[in-house]
Short mmCIF file of C-alpha atoms in Angstrom, two decimals:
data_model
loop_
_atom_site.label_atom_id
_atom_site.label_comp_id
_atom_site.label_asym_id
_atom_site.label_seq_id
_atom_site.Cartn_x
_atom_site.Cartn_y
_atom_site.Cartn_z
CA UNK A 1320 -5.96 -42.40 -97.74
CA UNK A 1321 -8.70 -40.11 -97.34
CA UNK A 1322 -12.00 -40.76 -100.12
CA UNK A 1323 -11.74 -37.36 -101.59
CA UNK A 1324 -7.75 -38.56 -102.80
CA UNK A 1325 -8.86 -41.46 -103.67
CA UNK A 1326 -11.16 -40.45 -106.06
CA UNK A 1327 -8.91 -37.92 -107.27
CA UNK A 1328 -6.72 -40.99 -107.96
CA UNK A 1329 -9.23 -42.99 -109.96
CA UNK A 1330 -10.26 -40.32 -111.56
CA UNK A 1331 -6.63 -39.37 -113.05
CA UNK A 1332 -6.19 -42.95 -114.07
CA UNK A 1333 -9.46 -42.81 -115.94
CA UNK A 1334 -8.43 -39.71 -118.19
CA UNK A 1335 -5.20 -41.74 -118.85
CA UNK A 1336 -6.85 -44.43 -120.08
CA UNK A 1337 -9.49 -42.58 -121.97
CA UNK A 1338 -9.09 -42.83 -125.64
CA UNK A 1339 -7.43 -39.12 -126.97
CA UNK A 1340 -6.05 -38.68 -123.69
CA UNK A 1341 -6.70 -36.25 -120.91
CA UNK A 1342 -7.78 -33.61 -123.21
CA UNK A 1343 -10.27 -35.91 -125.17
CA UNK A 1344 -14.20 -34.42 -123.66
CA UNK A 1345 -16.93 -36.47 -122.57
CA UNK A 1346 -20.14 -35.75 -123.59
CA UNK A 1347 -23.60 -37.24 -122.12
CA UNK A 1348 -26.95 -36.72 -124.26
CA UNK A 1349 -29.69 -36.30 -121.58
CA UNK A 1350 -32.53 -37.32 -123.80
CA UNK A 1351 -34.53 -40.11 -122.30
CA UNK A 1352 -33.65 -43.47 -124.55
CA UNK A 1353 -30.67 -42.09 -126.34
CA UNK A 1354 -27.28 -43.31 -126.40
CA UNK A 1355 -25.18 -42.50 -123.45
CA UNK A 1356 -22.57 -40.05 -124.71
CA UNK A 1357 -19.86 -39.92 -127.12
CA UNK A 1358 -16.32 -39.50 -127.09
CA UNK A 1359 -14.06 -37.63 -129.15
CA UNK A 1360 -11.82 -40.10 -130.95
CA UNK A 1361 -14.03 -43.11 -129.75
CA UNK A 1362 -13.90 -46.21 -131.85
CA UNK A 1363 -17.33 -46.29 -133.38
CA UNK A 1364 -17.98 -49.79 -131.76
CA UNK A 1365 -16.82 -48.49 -128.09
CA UNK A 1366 -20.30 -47.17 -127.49
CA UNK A 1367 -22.53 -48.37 -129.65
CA UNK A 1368 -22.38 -51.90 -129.94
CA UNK A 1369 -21.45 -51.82 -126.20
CA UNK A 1370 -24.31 -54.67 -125.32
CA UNK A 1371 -23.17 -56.78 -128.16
CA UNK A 1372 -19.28 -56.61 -128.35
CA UNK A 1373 -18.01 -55.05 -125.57
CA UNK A 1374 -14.42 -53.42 -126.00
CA UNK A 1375 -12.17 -53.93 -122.89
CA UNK A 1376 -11.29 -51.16 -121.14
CA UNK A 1377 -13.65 -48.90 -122.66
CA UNK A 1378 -15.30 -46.29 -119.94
CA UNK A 1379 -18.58 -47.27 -120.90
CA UNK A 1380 -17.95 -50.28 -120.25
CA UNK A 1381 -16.18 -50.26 -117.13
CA UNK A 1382 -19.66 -48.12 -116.44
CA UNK A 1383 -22.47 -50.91 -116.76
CA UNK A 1384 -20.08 -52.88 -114.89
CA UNK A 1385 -20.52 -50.90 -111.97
CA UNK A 1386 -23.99 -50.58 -113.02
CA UNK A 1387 -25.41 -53.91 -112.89
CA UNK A 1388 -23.03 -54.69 -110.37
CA UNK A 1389 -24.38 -52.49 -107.68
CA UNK A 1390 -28.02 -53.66 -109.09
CA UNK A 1391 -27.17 -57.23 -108.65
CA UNK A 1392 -26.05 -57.27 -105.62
CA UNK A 1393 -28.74 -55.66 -104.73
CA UNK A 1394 -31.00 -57.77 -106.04
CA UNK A 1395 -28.94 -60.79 -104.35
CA UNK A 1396 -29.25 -59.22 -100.66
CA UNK A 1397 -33.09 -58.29 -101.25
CA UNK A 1398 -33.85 -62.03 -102.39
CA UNK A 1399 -32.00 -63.20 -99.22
CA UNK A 1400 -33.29 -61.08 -96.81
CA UNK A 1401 -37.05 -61.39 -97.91
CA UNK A 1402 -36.80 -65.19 -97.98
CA UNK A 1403 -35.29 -64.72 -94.15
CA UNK A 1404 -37.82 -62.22 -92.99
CA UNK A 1405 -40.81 -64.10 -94.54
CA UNK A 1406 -39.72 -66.50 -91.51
CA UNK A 1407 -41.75 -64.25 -89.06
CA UNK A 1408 -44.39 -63.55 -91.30
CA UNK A 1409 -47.29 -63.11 -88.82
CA UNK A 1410 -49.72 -64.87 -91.30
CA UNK A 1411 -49.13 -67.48 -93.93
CA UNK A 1412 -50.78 -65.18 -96.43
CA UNK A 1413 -47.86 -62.67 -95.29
CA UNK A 1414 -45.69 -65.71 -95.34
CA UNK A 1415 -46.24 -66.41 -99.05
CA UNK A 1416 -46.62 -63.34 -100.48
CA UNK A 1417 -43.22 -62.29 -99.15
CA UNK A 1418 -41.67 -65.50 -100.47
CA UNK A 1419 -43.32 -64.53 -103.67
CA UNK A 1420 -41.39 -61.66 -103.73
CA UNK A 1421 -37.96 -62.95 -102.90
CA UNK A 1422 -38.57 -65.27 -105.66
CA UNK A 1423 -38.76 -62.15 -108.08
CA UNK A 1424 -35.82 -60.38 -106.51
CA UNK A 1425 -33.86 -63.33 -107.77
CA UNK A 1426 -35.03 -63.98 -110.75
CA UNK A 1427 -34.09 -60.33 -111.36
CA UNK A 1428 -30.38 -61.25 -110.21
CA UNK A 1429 -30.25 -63.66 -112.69
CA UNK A 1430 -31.31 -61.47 -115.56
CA UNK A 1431 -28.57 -58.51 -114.40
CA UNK A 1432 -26.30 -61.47 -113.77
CA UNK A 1433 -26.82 -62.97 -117.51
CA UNK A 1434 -26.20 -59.80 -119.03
CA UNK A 1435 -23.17 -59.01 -117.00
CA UNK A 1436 -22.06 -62.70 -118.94
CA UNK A 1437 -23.35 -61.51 -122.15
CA UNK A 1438 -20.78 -57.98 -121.76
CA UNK A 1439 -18.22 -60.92 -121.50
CA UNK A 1440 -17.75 -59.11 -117.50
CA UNK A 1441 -18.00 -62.07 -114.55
CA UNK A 1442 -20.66 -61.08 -112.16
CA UNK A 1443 -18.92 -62.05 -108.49
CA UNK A 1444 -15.90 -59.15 -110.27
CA UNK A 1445 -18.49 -56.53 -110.88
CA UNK A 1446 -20.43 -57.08 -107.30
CA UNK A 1447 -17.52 -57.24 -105.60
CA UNK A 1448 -16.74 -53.41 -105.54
CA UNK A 1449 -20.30 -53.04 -103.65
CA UNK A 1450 -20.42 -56.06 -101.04
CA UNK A 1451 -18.77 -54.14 -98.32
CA UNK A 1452 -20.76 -50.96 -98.64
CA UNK A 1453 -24.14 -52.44 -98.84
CA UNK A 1454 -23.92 -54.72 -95.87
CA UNK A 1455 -22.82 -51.91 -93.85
CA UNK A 1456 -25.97 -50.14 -94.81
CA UNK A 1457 -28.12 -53.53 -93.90
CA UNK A 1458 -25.63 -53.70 -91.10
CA UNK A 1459 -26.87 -50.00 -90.01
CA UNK A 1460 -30.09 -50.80 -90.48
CA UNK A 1461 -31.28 -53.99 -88.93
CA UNK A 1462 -35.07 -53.93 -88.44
CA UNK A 1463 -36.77 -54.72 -84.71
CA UNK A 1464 -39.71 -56.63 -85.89
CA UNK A 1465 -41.21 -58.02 -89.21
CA UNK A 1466 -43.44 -54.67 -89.51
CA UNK A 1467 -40.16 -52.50 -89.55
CA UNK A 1468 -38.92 -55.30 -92.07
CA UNK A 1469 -41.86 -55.05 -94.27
CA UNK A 1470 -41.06 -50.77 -94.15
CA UNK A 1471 -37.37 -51.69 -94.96
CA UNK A 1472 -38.32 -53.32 -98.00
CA UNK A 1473 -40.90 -50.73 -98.64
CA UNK A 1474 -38.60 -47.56 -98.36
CA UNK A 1475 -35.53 -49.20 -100.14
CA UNK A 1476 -37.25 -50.82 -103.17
CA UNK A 1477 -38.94 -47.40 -104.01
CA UNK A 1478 -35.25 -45.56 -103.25
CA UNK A 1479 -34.04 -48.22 -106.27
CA UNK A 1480 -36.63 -48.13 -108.36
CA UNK A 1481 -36.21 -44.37 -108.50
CA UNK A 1482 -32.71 -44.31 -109.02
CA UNK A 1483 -32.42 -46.66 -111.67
CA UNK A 1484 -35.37 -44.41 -113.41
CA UNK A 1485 -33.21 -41.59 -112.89
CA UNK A 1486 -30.11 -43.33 -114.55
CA UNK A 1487 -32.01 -45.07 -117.55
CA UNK A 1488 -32.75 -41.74 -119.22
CA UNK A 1489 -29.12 -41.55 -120.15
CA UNK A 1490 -28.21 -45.14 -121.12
CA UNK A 1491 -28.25 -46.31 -124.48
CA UNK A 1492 -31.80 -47.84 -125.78
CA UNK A 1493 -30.95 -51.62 -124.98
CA UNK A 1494 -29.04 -51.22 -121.21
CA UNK A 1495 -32.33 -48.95 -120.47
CA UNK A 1496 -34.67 -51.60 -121.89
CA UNK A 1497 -32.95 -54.29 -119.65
CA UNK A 1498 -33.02 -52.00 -116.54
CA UNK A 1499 -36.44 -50.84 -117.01
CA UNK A 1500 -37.72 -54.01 -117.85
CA UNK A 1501 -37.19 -55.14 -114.56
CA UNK A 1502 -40.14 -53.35 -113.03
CA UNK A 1503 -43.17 -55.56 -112.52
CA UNK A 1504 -46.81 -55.51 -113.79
CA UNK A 1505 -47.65 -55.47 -110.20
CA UNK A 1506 -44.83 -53.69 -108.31
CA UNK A 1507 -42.88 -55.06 -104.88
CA UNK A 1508 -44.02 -51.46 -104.14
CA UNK A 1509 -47.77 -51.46 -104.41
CA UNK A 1510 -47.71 -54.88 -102.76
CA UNK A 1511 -45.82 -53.96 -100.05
CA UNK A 1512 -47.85 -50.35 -99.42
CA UNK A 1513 -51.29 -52.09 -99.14
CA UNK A 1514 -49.85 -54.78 -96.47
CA UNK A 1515 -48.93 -51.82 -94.59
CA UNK A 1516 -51.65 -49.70 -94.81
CA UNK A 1517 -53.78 -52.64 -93.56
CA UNK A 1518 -51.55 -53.26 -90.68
CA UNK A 1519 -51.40 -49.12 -89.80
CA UNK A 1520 -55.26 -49.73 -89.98
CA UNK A 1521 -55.63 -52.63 -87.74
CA UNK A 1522 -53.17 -51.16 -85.40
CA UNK A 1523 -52.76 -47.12 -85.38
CA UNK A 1524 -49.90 -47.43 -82.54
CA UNK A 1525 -48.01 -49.03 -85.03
CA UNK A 1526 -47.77 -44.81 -86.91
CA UNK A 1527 -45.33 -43.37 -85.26
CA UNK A 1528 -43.30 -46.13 -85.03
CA UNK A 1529 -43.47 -46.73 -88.46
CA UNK A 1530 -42.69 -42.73 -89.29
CA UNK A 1531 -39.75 -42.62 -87.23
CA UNK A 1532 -38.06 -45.79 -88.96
CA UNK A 1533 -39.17 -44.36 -92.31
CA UNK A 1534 -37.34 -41.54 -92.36
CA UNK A 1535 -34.01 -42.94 -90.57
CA UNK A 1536 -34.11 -45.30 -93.81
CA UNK A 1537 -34.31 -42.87 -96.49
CA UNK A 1538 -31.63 -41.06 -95.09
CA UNK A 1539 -29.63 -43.96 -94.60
CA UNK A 1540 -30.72 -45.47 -98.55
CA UNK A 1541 -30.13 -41.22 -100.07
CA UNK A 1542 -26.99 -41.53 -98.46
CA UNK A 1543 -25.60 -44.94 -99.58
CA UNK A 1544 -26.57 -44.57 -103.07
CA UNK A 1545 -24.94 -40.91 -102.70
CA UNK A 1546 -21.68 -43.06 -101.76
CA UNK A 1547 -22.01 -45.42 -104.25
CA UNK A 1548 -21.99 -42.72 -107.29
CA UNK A 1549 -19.16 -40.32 -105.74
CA UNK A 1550 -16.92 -43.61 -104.39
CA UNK A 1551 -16.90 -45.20 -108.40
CA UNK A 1552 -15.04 -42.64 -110.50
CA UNK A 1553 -16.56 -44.00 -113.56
CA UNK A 1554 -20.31 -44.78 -112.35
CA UNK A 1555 -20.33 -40.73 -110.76
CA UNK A 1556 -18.34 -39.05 -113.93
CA UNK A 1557 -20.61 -40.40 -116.47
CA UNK A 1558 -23.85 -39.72 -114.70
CA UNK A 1559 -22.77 -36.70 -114.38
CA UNK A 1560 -21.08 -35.93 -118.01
CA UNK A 1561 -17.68 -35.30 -116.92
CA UNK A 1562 -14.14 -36.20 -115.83
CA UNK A 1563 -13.28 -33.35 -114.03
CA UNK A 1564 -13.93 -34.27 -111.19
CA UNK A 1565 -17.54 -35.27 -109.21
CA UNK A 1566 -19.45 -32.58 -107.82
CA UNK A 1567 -21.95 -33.70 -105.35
CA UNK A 1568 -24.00 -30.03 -106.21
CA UNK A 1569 -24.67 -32.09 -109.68
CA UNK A 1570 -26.66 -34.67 -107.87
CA UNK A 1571 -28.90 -32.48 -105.49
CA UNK A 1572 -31.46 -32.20 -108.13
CA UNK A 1573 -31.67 -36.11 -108.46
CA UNK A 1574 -31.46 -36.59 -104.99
CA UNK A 1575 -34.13 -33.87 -104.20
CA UNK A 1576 -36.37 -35.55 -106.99
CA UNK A 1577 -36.00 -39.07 -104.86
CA UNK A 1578 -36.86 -37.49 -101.58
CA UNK A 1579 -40.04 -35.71 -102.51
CA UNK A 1580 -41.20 -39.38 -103.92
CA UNK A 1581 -40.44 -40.57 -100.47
CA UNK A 1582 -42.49 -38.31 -99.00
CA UNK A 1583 -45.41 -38.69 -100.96
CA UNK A 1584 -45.40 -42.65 -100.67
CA UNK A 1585 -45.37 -41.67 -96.42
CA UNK A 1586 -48.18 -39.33 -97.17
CA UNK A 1587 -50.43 -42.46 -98.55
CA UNK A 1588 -49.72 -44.49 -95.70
CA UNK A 1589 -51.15 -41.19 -93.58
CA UNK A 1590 -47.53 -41.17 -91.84
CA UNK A 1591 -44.89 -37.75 -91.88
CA UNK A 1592 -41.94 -38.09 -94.07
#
């Protein structure tokens, strides 16, 4: 079965199990901080105490758990592959610091993971969905040395970072809270920039290298989370405020958006996007 009937599948099951049927709308409020959307003939707890009493079945909350299941698996295969990498660390300073920040990646897969619990969802259920996808992209993507690594991490944290930023302007004021909160006082991202600025500096062969593995990544990162958001029916519809089908036009502004950050992040480390 090809992915475009698939999705046409999930999607027809969705508006069957949507409360009011397959003529009930779906709205999303765009407003940064603001509740997600409503639905015509929604109970009045189905959205809005969605963090405190979850209803089963409800779309929303079939949609954080694809949500924090994408993040925390995420978060799982970050943790393991920084705490791998830091291995070949060509300096115990490097060694450390990139231990120190597979330590945060997992502490950030236990706070998705606890709140998965707390939406009464089991985490290993909501990852699931994700494991085969995302290992394909590491899969894809397997780095020659550690500074090809260390731009791995670089490139794909940012990617994340800006499409979680992208989503939290149309969750409701808690879920956004949680998913914000998980930036850093001192991002991966800033961490990881000046290690590689110093090591373009102490070797300038290192540029082109670096350039040409930079942007085979952010195609490669664009183009998984582009699958992630049109393969989940529920995750793409309600990013993009309706259940009518997913239009991948709808996401060329975001995607746009998350490219030109790319770019400028090369442009610091004086390499082409």
């Amino acid at each position: 079965m090809t992915a475009h009937w698939r999705r046409r599948r999930a999607e027809r099951q969705i508006r069957r199990e949507r409360p009011g049927g397959t003529d009930s709308p779906l709205r999303v409020s765009s407003a940064r901080g603001g509740t997600l959307g409503s639905m015509t003939h929604r109970t009045p707890t189905e959205l809005d105490s969605v963090t405190s009493q979850p209803v089963a079945g409800g779309m929303y909350h079939r949609f954080l758990a694809d949500l924090f299941g994408v993040m925390a698996y995420g978060e799982l295969s970050a943790f393991e592959r920084m705490s791998s990498d830091a291995r070949f660390s060509p300096t115990l300073h490097d060694r450390t610091v990139l231990g120190g920040l597979a330590v945060r990646e997992y502490e950030h897969f236990e706070r998705v993971t606890g709140h998965l619990r707390t939406l009464g969802i089991d985490p290993e259920t909501a990852m699931l969905p994700f494991q085969a996808s995302l290992d394909a992209f590491h899969d894809r993507t397997r780095p020659a040395d550690w500074f090809e690594s260390l731009m791995k991490f670089y490139v794909t944290e940012a990617i994340s970072d800006d499409f979680y930023q992208q989503i939290a302007s149309r969750l409701d004021a808690l879920t956004a809270e949680l998913v914000l909160g998980l930036q850093e006082p001192q991002p991966a991202g800033d961490i990881l920039e000046a290690r590689l600025q110093q090591a373009l500096s102490d070797d300038p062969r290192l540029a082109s290298r670096l350039a040409l593995w930079g942007r085979r990544l952010v195609g490669e990162a664009l183009t998984q989370a582009q699958r992630v958001v049109l393969e989940r029916a529920v995750l793409g519809g309600l990013l993009q405020g309706t259940d009518q089908g997913l239009c991948e036009d709808e996401l060329k502004p975001m995607f746009a958006a998350m490219t030109r950050n790319h770019s400028r992040r090369m442009s610091r480390l004086g390499l082409t996007a």
